[in-house]
Amino acid sequence: MNPEQFIKESRRKIENELKDNKAIMACSGGQDSTLLAAIAAPFKNIRIIFVDTGLLRLNEVNRVDSLFKKFNINYKLIDAKNIFLNNLKGIIDPEEKRKIIGRTFIDIFNKEAENHGADYLLQGTIAPDWIESGGASRDTIKSHHNVGGLPADMKLRLIEPLRDLYKDEVREISKYLGLPEVMPFPGPGLSIRIIGEVTEDKLDILRKATDITERYVNAKYNGDKPWQYFCVFLPVKTTGVHGDNRSYGNTIAIRFIDTLDGMTGTFSRPDWELLSSISSEITDEIPEINRIVYDITDKPPATIEWE
Ligand code: XMP
């Protein structure tokens, strides 16, 4: 696959399908949808939107804004933090979370499409998304929101220019365009890294712990980082000591995983000093956390995300 040819061909396909109609495209700031946004950027009849779900990492909105500005990608930021948090109230089942998030995204897309007079939705679905969401012969493992959450009666017509690509091909084409390599981050965001109900307080804690972990990893590695490195908030309280007092705090799990395409993977073996520094900083900076564990499970039997 030649990147230049792929980009040309995708633009031609979009043009043929869209003609004079309008489309909206939601970009999460991840590798796949950023590539699609770069491909779609020249089209005046495609409105690119970036939804702040409130389930994003620290500074994510700013990171995406700088990236899009650098690559001349015009977009509209939609603040939907309260909508997502309200819709997730009381929900603990992971698949339920994904479905609610999928539906919330679709409601937002529908509203945006109506505002823009669009009949089409451009989506950055790639091959592993639909394979793992049960689109092929395999059982549904997780209903990834960008596939499993789409309601059957959705009025918008889908255009999925990347749907035959695998991760390595996305990376190659992105590199050709000069787009930075970004660590995969799931559509449902931090919600599937909080085991149990999602609340603002837990999101705050997880955002801080994730930021600390990312900063240490980014400072430690040049280029050969694990595929994904992140934290998970566990609703497990354990006893600890804080100064001279007994503490009773929550647990953060750290997960580093190496994989080629996200379909199978092995847990990374970072050095203990790195993990030790991350652990100390999280427990020093976040008083609600007094225990850190490291996930030593491959995929399979575990999945990469905990939910
Ligand atoms: P799992 O947890 O299924 O993760 O082993 C494989 C890859 O997919 C990401 N992931 C998701 N991405 N919506 C997404 O857009 C989702 O619901 C979702 N669940 C997992 C995960 O981060 C990993 O890169």
mmCIF file of C-alpha atoms and ligand atoms in Angstrom:
data_model
loop_
_atom_site.group_PDB
_atom_site.id
_atom_site.type_symbol
_atom_site.label_atom_id
_atom_site.label_comp_id
_atom_site.label_asym_id
_atom_site.label_seq_id
_atom_site.Cartn_x
_atom_site.Cartn_y
_atom_site.Cartn_z
ATOM 1 C CA MET A 1 0.000 0.000 0.000
ATOM 2 C CA ASN A 2 1.389 3.327 -1.100
ATOM 3 C CA PRO A 3 0.438 6.143 1.340
ATOM 4 C CA GLU A 4 0.157 8.837 -1.310
ATOM 5 C CA GLN A 5 -2.043 6.634 -3.443
ATOM 6 C CA PHE A 6 -4.186 5.653 -0.460
ATOM 7 C CA ILE A 7 -4.829 9.303 0.426
ATOM 8 C CA LYS A 8 -5.682 10.204 -3.180
ATOM 9 C CA GLU A 9 -7.937 7.187 -3.526
ATOM 10 C CA SER A 10 -9.728 7.924 -0.231
ATOM 11 C CA ARG A 11 -10.383 11.524 -1.233
ATOM 12 C CA ARG A 12 -11.709 10.346 -4.578
ATOM 13 C CA LYS A 13 -14.024 7.852 -2.842
ATOM 14 C CA ILE A 14 -15.289 10.506 -0.429
ATOM 15 C CA GLU A 15 -15.911 12.861 -3.349
ATOM 16 C CA ASN A 16 -17.798 10.195 -5.312
ATOM 17 C CA GLU A 17 -19.940 9.215 -2.392
ATOM 18 C CA LEU A 18 -20.593 12.640 -0.930
ATOM 19 C CA LYS A 19 -21.016 14.614 -4.157
ATOM 20 C CA ASP A 20 -22.660 17.933 -3.147
ATOM 21 C CA ASN A 21 -24.006 16.598 0.145
ATOM 22 C CA LYS A 22 -22.662 17.562 3.530
ATOM 23 C CA ALA A 23 -21.061 15.364 6.151
ATOM 24 C CA ILE A 24 -19.897 15.615 9.689
ATOM 25 C CA MET A 25 -16.841 13.893 11.016
ATOM 26 C CA ALA A 26 -16.044 13.350 14.660
ATOM 27 C CA CYS A 27 -12.374 13.299 15.522
ATOM 28 C CA SER A 28 -11.172 12.018 18.885
ATOM 29 C CA GLY A 29 -7.606 13.196 18.441
ATOM 30 C CA GLY A 30 -6.445 9.570 18.203
ATOM 31 C CA GLN A 31 -4.303 8.190 15.387
ATOM 32 C CA ASP A 32 -7.126 6.835 13.219
ATOM 33 C CA SER A 33 -9.535 9.732 13.317
ATOM 34 C CA THR A 34 -6.749 12.319 13.104
ATOM 35 C CA LEU A 35 -5.569 10.652 9.907
ATOM 36 C CA LEU A 36 -9.120 10.765 8.588
ATOM 37 C CA ALA A 37 -9.458 14.417 9.637
ATOM 38 C CA ALA A 38 -6.269 15.232 7.705
ATOM 39 C CA ILE A 39 -7.685 13.407 4.672
ATOM 40 C CA ALA A 40 -11.041 15.187 5.043
ATOM 41 C CA ALA A 41 -9.643 18.654 5.867
ATOM 42 C CA PRO A 42 -9.700 19.995 2.280
ATOM 43 C CA PHE A 43 -13.437 19.244 1.891
ATOM 44 C CA LYS A 44 -15.523 22.343 2.566
ATOM 45 C CA ASN A 45 -18.690 20.222 2.885
ATOM 46 C CA ILE A 46 -17.306 18.142 5.779
ATOM 47 C CA ARG A 47 -17.592 19.602 9.264
ATOM 48 C CA ILE A 48 -15.035 18.149 11.637
ATOM 49 C CA ILE A 49 -16.043 18.102 15.283
ATOM 50 C CA PHE A 50 -14.177 17.259 18.448
ATOM 51 C CA VAL A 51 -16.325 16.320 21.423
ATOM 52 C CA ASP A 52 -15.075 17.018 24.919
ATOM 53 C CA THR A 53 -16.751 14.114 26.718
ATOM 54 C CA GLY A 54 -15.247 14.983 30.091
ATOM 55 C CA LEU A 55 -13.742 11.482 29.940
ATOM 56 C CA LEU A 56 -10.519 12.729 28.391
ATOM 57 C CA ARG A 57 -7.059 13.000 29.886
ATOM 58 C CA LEU A 58 -5.498 16.099 31.386
ATOM 59 C CA ASN A 59 -4.739 18.738 28.706
ATOM 60 C CA GLU A 60 -6.180 16.551 25.940
ATOM 61 C CA VAL A 61 -8.356 19.345 24.559
ATOM 62 C CA ASN A 62 -5.306 21.618 24.261
ATOM 63 C CA ARG A 63 -3.192 18.896 22.711
ATOM 64 C CA VAL A 64 -5.782 18.243 20.020
ATOM 65 C CA ASP A 65 -6.261 21.950 19.398
ATOM 66 C CA SER A 66 -2.525 22.495 18.795
ATOM 67 C CA LEU A 67 -2.323 19.420 16.576
ATOM 68 C CA PHE A 68 -5.259 20.483 14.417
ATOM 69 C CA LYS A 69 -3.966 24.041 14.136
ATOM 70 C CA LYS A 70 -0.569 22.755 13.054
ATOM 71 C CA PHE A 71 -2.137 20.676 10.276
ATOM 72 C CA ASN A 72 -4.723 23.284 9.246
ATOM 73 C CA ILE A 73 -7.625 21.108 10.279
ATOM 74 C CA ASN A 74 -10.629 23.344 10.940
ATOM 75 C CA TYR A 75 -12.896 21.932 13.589
ATOM 76 C CA LYS A 76 -15.621 22.736 16.051
ATOM 77 C CA LEU A 77 -15.185 21.920 19.734
ATOM 78 C CA ILE A 78 -18.333 20.642 21.430
ATOM 79 C CA ASP A 79 -18.448 20.752 25.215
ATOM 80 C CA ALA A 80 -20.543 17.736 26.242
ATOM 81 C CA LYS A 81 -18.959 17.047 29.624
ATOM 82 C CA ASN A 82 -22.169 17.333 31.634
ATOM 83 C CA ILE A 83 -24.234 15.292 29.185
ATOM 84 C CA PHE A 84 -21.853 12.320 29.299
ATOM 85 C CA LEU A 85 -21.448 12.398 33.060
ATOM 86 C CA ASN A 86 -25.211 12.599 33.608
ATOM 87 C CA ASN A 87 -25.921 9.760 31.201
ATOM 88 C CA LEU A 88 -23.353 7.577 32.964
ATOM 89 C CA LYS A 89 -24.762 8.153 36.446
ATOM 90 C CA GLY A 90 -25.275 4.866 38.310
ATOM 91 C CA ILE A 91 -23.941 2.712 35.436
ATOM 92 C CA ILE A 92 -21.436 0.022 36.390
ATOM 93 C CA ASP A 93 -21.620 -2.535 33.588
ATOM 94 C CA PRO A 94 -18.814 -1.975 31.025
ATOM 95 C CA GLU A 95 -20.889 -2.825 27.963
ATOM 96 C CA GLU A 96 -23.695 -0.635 29.249
ATOM 97 C CA LYS A 97 -21.180 2.216 29.584
ATOM 98 C CA ARG A 98 -20.047 1.708 25.989
ATOM 99 C CA LYS A 99 -23.619 1.603 24.688
ATOM 100 C CA ILE A 100 -24.611 4.746 26.581
ATOM 101 C CA ILE A 101 -21.498 6.540 25.386
ATOM 102 C CA GLY A 102 -22.144 5.365 21.813
ATOM 103 C CA ARG A 103 -25.724 6.629 21.987
ATOM 104 C CA THR A 104 -24.645 9.943 23.504
ATOM 105 C CA PHE A 105 -22.128 10.427 20.705
ATOM 106 C CA ILE A 106 -24.801 9.626 18.127
ATOM 107 C CA ASP A 107 -27.240 12.112 19.683
ATOM 108 C CA ILE A 108 -24.540 14.759 19.477
ATOM 109 C CA PHE A 109 -23.663 13.804 15.888
ATOM 110 C CA ASN A 110 -27.354 13.890 14.880
ATOM 111 C CA LYS A 111 -27.795 17.320 16.396
ATOM 112 C CA GLU A 112 -24.632 18.587 14.752
ATOM 113 C CA ALA A 113 -25.647 17.047 11.424
ATOM 114 C CA GLU A 114 -28.998 18.811 11.653
ATOM 115 C CA ASN A 115 -27.283 22.131 12.364
ATOM 116 C CA HIS A 116 -24.955 21.614 9.443
ATOM 117 C CA GLY A 117 -27.567 20.130 7.072
ATOM 118 C CA ALA A 118 -25.515 16.926 6.783
ATOM 119 C CA ASP A 119 -26.751 13.494 5.700
ATOM 120 C CA TYR A 120 -23.450 11.682 6.071
ATOM 121 C CA LEU A 121 -21.167 10.700 8.905
ATOM 122 C CA LEU A 122 -17.518 10.171 8.116
ATOM 123 C CA GLN A 123 -15.963 7.680 10.532
ATOM 124 C CA GLY A 124 -12.412 6.529 11.172
ATOM 125 C CA THR A 125 -13.323 2.874 11.774
ATOM 126 C CA ILE A 126 -10.431 0.539 10.982
ATOM 127 C CA ALA A 127 -10.374 -3.240 10.555
ATOM 128 C CA PRO A 128 -9.749 -4.345 14.185
ATOM 129 C CA ASP A 129 -12.710 -2.185 15.323
ATOM 130 C CA TRP A 130 -15.274 -4.115 13.359
ATOM 131 C CA ILE A 131 -13.570 -7.491 13.743
ATOM 132 C CA GLU A 132 -13.543 -7.202 17.550
ATOM 133 C CA SER A 133 -17.057 -5.760 17.606
ATOM 134 C CA GLY A 134 -18.430 -8.934 16.038
ATOM 135 C CA GLY A 135 -18.597 -7.621 12.475
ATOM 136 C CA ALA A 136 -16.803 -10.673 11.137
ATOM 137 C CA SER A 137 -17.245 -14.241 12.262
ATOM 138 C CA ARG A 138 -15.857 -13.769 15.770
ATOM 139 C CA ASP A 139 -18.018 -13.351 18.837
ATOM 140 C CA THR A 140 -18.387 -9.841 20.107
ATOM 141 C CA ILE A 141 -15.565 -9.236 22.574
ATOM 142 C CA LYS A 142 -16.282 -5.603 23.269
ATOM 143 C CA SER A 143 -18.687 -3.372 21.430
ATOM 144 C CA HIS A 144 -16.230 -0.634 20.579
ATOM 145 C CA HIS A 145 -18.298 2.493 20.471
ATOM 146 C CA ASN A 146 -17.476 3.441 16.931
ATOM 147 C CA VAL A 147 -19.116 0.234 15.704
ATOM 148 C CA GLY A 148 -21.216 -1.419 18.367
ATOM 149 C CA GLY A 149 -22.877 1.752 19.601
ATOM 150 C CA LEU A 150 -24.411 2.806 16.307
ATOM 151 C CA PRO A 151 -28.179 2.360 16.447
ATOM 152 C CA ALA A 152 -29.767 0.410 13.596
ATOM 153 C CA ASP A 153 -32.104 3.317 12.814
ATOM 154 C CA MET A 154 -29.369 5.923 12.544
ATOM 155 C CA LYS A 155 -30.351 8.376 9.836
ATOM 156 C CA LEU A 156 -26.844 9.466 8.918
ATOM 157 C CA ARG A 157 -25.188 7.454 6.183
ATOM 158 C CA LEU A 158 -21.747 6.143 7.018
ATOM 159 C CA ILE A 159 -18.590 6.681 5.030
ATOM 160 C CA GLU A 160 -15.628 4.728 6.419
ATOM 161 C CA PRO A 161 -12.575 5.339 4.239
ATOM 162 C CA LEU A 162 -10.162 3.576 6.625
ATOM 163 C CA ARG A 163 -12.189 0.436 7.268
ATOM 164 C CA ASP A 164 -9.773 -1.977 5.560
ATOM 165 C CA LEU A 165 -6.663 -0.618 7.260
ATOM 166 C CA TYR A 166 -4.769 -2.239 10.116
ATOM 167 C CA LYS A 167 -2.936 -0.232 12.774
ATOM 168 C CA ASP A 168 0.495 -0.502 11.145
ATOM 169 C CA GLU A 169 -0.893 0.869 7.888
ATOM 170 C CA VAL A 170 -2.561 3.770 9.683
ATOM 171 C CA ARG A 171 0.780 4.551 11.306
ATOM 172 C CA GLU A 172 2.595 4.412 7.973
ATOM 173 C CA ILE A 173 0.166 6.773 6.237
ATOM 174 C CA SER A 174 0.141 9.132 9.226
ATOM 175 C CA LYS A 175 3.925 9.230 9.185
ATOM 176 C CA TYR A 176 3.866 10.051 5.498
ATOM 177 C CA LEU A 177 1.691 13.074 6.290
ATOM 178 C CA GLY A 178 3.974 14.090 9.161
ATOM 179 C CA LEU A 179 1.296 13.419 11.784
ATOM 180 C CA PRO A 180 2.751 12.530 15.190
ATOM 181 C CA GLU A 181 2.430 9.031 16.555
ATOM 182 C CA VAL A 182 -0.160 9.038 19.324
ATOM 183 C CA MET A 183 -0.842 6.355 21.855
ATOM 184 C CA PRO A 184 -4.234 4.699 21.300
ATOM 185 C CA PHE A 185 -6.927 5.990 23.627
ATOM 186 C CA PRO A 186 -10.365 4.367 23.637
ATOM 187 C CA GLY A 187 -13.477 6.265 22.523
ATOM 188 C CA PRO A 188 -15.190 5.757 25.915
ATOM 189 C CA GLY A 189 -12.074 7.341 27.402
ATOM 190 C CA LEU A 190 -11.383 7.127 31.110
ATOM 191 C CA SER A 191 -14.878 5.740 31.788
ATOM 192 C CA ILE A 192 -13.727 2.180 31.023
ATOM 193 C CA ARG A 193 -10.664 2.690 33.232
ATOM 194 C CA ILE A 194 -12.827 3.390 36.257
ATOM 195 C CA ILE A 195 -14.155 0.103 37.520
ATOM 196 C CA GLY A 196 -17.702 0.783 38.632
ATOM 197 C CA GLU A 197 -19.596 4.055 38.537
ATOM 198 C CA VAL A 198 -17.938 7.027 36.867
ATOM 199 C CA THR A 199 -17.895 10.174 38.987
ATOM 200 C CA GLU A 200 -16.162 13.525 38.677
ATOM 201 C CA ASP A 201 -14.007 12.757 41.749
ATOM 202 C CA LYS A 202 -12.761 9.449 40.366
ATOM 203 C CA LEU A 203 -12.142 11.064 36.982
ATOM 204 C CA ASP A 204 -10.025 13.739 38.660
ATOM 205 C CA ILE A 205 -7.946 11.145 40.497
ATOM 206 C CA LEU A 206 -7.492 9.026 37.388
ATOM 207 C CA ARG A 207 -6.589 12.051 35.270
ATOM 208 C CA LYS A 208 -3.812 12.983 37.729
ATOM 209 C CA ALA A 209 -2.475 9.419 37.992
ATOM 210 C CA THR A 210 -2.552 9.011 34.197
ATOM 211 C CA ASP A 211 -0.736 12.283 33.704
ATOM 212 C CA ILE A 212 2.011 11.302 36.155
ATOM 213 C CA THR A 213 2.418 7.915 34.451
ATOM 214 C CA GLU A 214 2.551 9.399 30.966
ATOM 215 C CA ARG A 215 5.076 12.038 32.031
ATOM 216 C CA TYR A 216 7.434 9.462 33.552
ATOM 217 C CA VAL A 217 7.172 7.125 30.565
ATOM 218 C CA ASN A 218 7.711 9.953 28.090
ATOM 219 C CA ALA A 219 10.787 11.115 29.999
ATOM 220 C CA LYS A 220 12.198 7.606 30.266
ATOM 221 C CA TYR A 221 11.758 6.170 26.784
ATOM 222 C CA ASN A 222 12.759 7.563 23.397
ATOM 223 C CA GLY A 223 10.734 5.964 20.688
ATOM 224 C CA ASP A 224 10.555 2.409 21.983
ATOM 225 C CA LYS A 225 7.711 3.015 24.404
ATOM 226 C CA PRO A 226 5.120 0.398 25.218
ATOM 227 C CA TRP A 227 2.137 0.458 22.834
ATOM 228 C CA GLN A 228 -0.125 1.648 25.642
ATOM 229 C CA TYR A 229 0.617 2.738 29.192
ATOM 230 C CA PHE A 230 -2.126 3.884 31.466
ATOM 231 C CA CYS A 231 -3.777 3.710 34.865
ATOM 232 C CA VAL A 232 -6.994 2.139 36.029
ATOM 233 C CA PHE A 233 -8.974 3.306 39.058
ATOM 234 C CA LEU A 234 -10.031 0.378 41.230
ATOM 235 C CA PRO A 235 -12.901 0.618 43.687
ATOM 236 C CA VAL A 236 -10.799 -1.423 46.112
ATOM 237 C CA LYS A 237 -9.978 0.204 49.428
ATOM 238 C CA THR A 238 -7.037 -1.017 51.442
ATOM 239 C CA THR A 239 -5.195 -0.032 54.576
ATOM 240 C CA GLY A 240 -2.066 2.062 54.449
ATOM 241 C CA VAL A 241 -0.014 4.484 56.506
ATOM 242 C CA HIS A 242 0.210 8.190 55.907
ATOM 243 C CA GLY A 243 2.711 9.864 58.235
ATOM 244 C CA ASP A 244 1.820 8.521 61.676
ATOM 245 C CA ASN A 245 -1.747 7.691 60.770
ATOM 246 C CA ARG A 246 -3.617 4.779 59.333
ATOM 247 C CA SER A 247 -5.090 5.506 55.916
ATOM 248 C CA TYR A 248 -7.798 3.709 54.020
ATOM 249 C CA GLY A 249 -7.507 4.589 50.360
ATOM 250 C CA ASN A 250 -8.199 3.449 46.822
ATOM 251 C CA THR A 251 -5.987 1.506 44.454
ATOM 252 C CA ILE A 252 -4.536 2.416 41.071
ATOM 253 C CA ALA A 253 -3.485 -0.305 38.670
ATOM 254 C CA ILE A 254 -0.785 0.473 36.122
ATOM 255 C CA ARG A 255 -0.956 -1.297 32.780
ATOM 256 C CA PHE A 256 1.818 -1.222 30.144
ATOM 257 C CA ILE A 257 1.207 -3.409 27.135
ATOM 258 C CA ASP A 258 3.149 -4.328 24.013
ATOM 259 C CA THR A 259 1.242 -5.395 20.936
ATOM 260 C CA LEU A 260 1.377 -5.028 17.184
ATOM 261 C CA ASP A 261 -2.261 -4.402 16.483
ATOM 262 C CA GLY A 262 -4.125 -4.454 19.789
ATOM 263 C CA MET A 263 -5.626 -7.866 19.044
ATOM 264 C CA THR A 264 -3.180 -9.827 21.206
ATOM 265 C CA GLY A 265 -0.470 -8.501 23.472
ATOM 266 C CA THR A 266 1.996 -9.094 26.255
ATOM 267 C CA PHE A 267 2.439 -7.013 29.378
ATOM 268 C CA SER A 268 5.574 -4.870 29.210
ATOM 269 C CA ARG A 269 8.587 -5.385 31.477
ATOM 270 C CA PRO A 270 9.655 -1.853 32.369
ATOM 271 C CA ASP A 271 12.405 -1.451 34.905
ATOM 272 C CA TRP A 272 11.428 -1.413 38.557
ATOM 273 C CA GLU A 273 12.888 2.041 39.105
ATOM 274 C CA LEU A 274 10.455 3.566 36.639
ATOM 275 C CA LEU A 275 7.488 1.840 38.265
ATOM 276 C CA SER A 276 8.788 2.784 41.682
ATOM 277 C CA SER A 277 9.031 6.493 40.725
ATOM 278 C CA ILE A 278 5.519 6.472 39.274
ATOM 279 C CA SER A 279 4.163 4.727 42.360
ATOM 280 C CA SER A 280 5.809 7.211 44.750
ATOM 281 C CA GLU A 281 4.651 10.230 42.818
ATOM 282 C CA ILE A 282 1.043 9.025 42.552
ATOM 283 C CA THR A 283 0.802 8.228 46.253
ATOM 284 C CA ASP A 284 2.576 11.496 47.193
ATOM 285 C CA GLU A 285 0.422 13.664 44.953
ATOM 286 C CA ILE A 286 -2.962 11.976 45.311
ATOM 287 C CA PRO A 287 -3.991 11.544 48.962
ATOM 288 C CA GLU A 288 -6.959 9.299 48.052
ATOM 289 C CA ILE A 289 -4.574 6.656 46.659
ATOM 290 C CA ASN A 290 -2.430 4.539 48.958
ATOM 291 C CA ARG A 291 -1.739 1.455 46.858
ATOM 292 C CA ILE A 292 -0.430 0.841 43.335
ATOM 293 C CA VAL A 293 -0.414 -2.510 41.553
ATOM 294 C CA TYR A 294 1.090 -3.506 38.193
ATOM 295 C CA ASP A 295 -0.919 -5.642 35.764
ATOM 296 C CA ILE A 296 1.048 -8.718 34.648
ATOM 297 C CA THR A 297 -1.577 -10.257 32.370
ATOM 298 C CA ASP A 298 -1.235 -10.795 28.640
ATOM 299 C CA LYS A 299 -4.047 -10.490 26.094
ATOM 300 C CA PRO A 300 -5.482 -13.107 26.002
ATOM 301 C CA PRO A 301 -6.587 -14.052 28.614
ATOM 302 C CA ALA A 302 -7.129 -10.416 29.693
ATOM 303 C CA THR A 303 -8.090 -7.617 27.339
ATOM 304 C CA ILE A 304 -5.980 -4.471 27.233
ATOM 305 C CA GLU A 305 -8.572 -2.269 28.932
ATOM 306 C CA TRP A 306 -9.927 -3.512 32.238
ATOM 307 C CA GLU A 307 -13.519 -3.041 31.130
HETATM 308 P P1 XMP B 1 -9.117 -4.347 24.386
HETATM 309 O O1 XMP B 1 -9.440 -3.811 25.736
HETATM 310 O O2 XMP B 1 -10.334 -4.717 23.595
HETATM 311 O O3 XMP B 1 -8.430 -3.152 23.617
HETATM 312 O O4 XMP B 1 -8.112 -5.448 24.417
HETATM 313 C C1 XMP B 1 -7.877 -3.235 22.338
HETATM 314 C C2 XMP B 1 -7.594 -1.820 21.875
HETATM 315 O O5 XMP B 1 -8.833 -1.131 21.677
HETATM 316 C C3 XMP B 1 -8.969 -0.040 22.565
HETATM 317 N N1 XMP B 1 -10.359 -0.062 23.032
HETATM 318 C C4 XMP B 1 -11.324 0.726 22.541
HETATM 319 N N2 XMP B 1 -11.291 1.680 21.588
HETATM 320 N N3 XMP B 1 -13.602 2.051 21.917
HETATM 321 C C5 XMP B 1 -12.445 2.368 21.298
HETATM 322 O O6 XMP B 1 -12.446 3.255 20.453
HETATM 323 C C6 XMP B 1 -13.708 1.109 22.881
HETATM 324 O O7 XMP B 1 -14.786 0.852 23.423
HETATM 325 C C7 XMP B 1 -12.500 0.406 23.202
HETATM 326 N N4 XMP B 1 -12.235 -0.592 24.075
HETATM 327 C C8 XMP B 1 -10.904 -0.864 23.950
HETATM 328 C C9 XMP B 1 -7.948 -0.269 23.670
HETATM 329 O O8 XMP B 1 -7.521 0.950 24.269
HETATM 330 C C10 XMP B 1 -6.841 -0.986 22.912
HETATM 331 O O9 XMP B 1 -6.020 -0.077 22.218
#
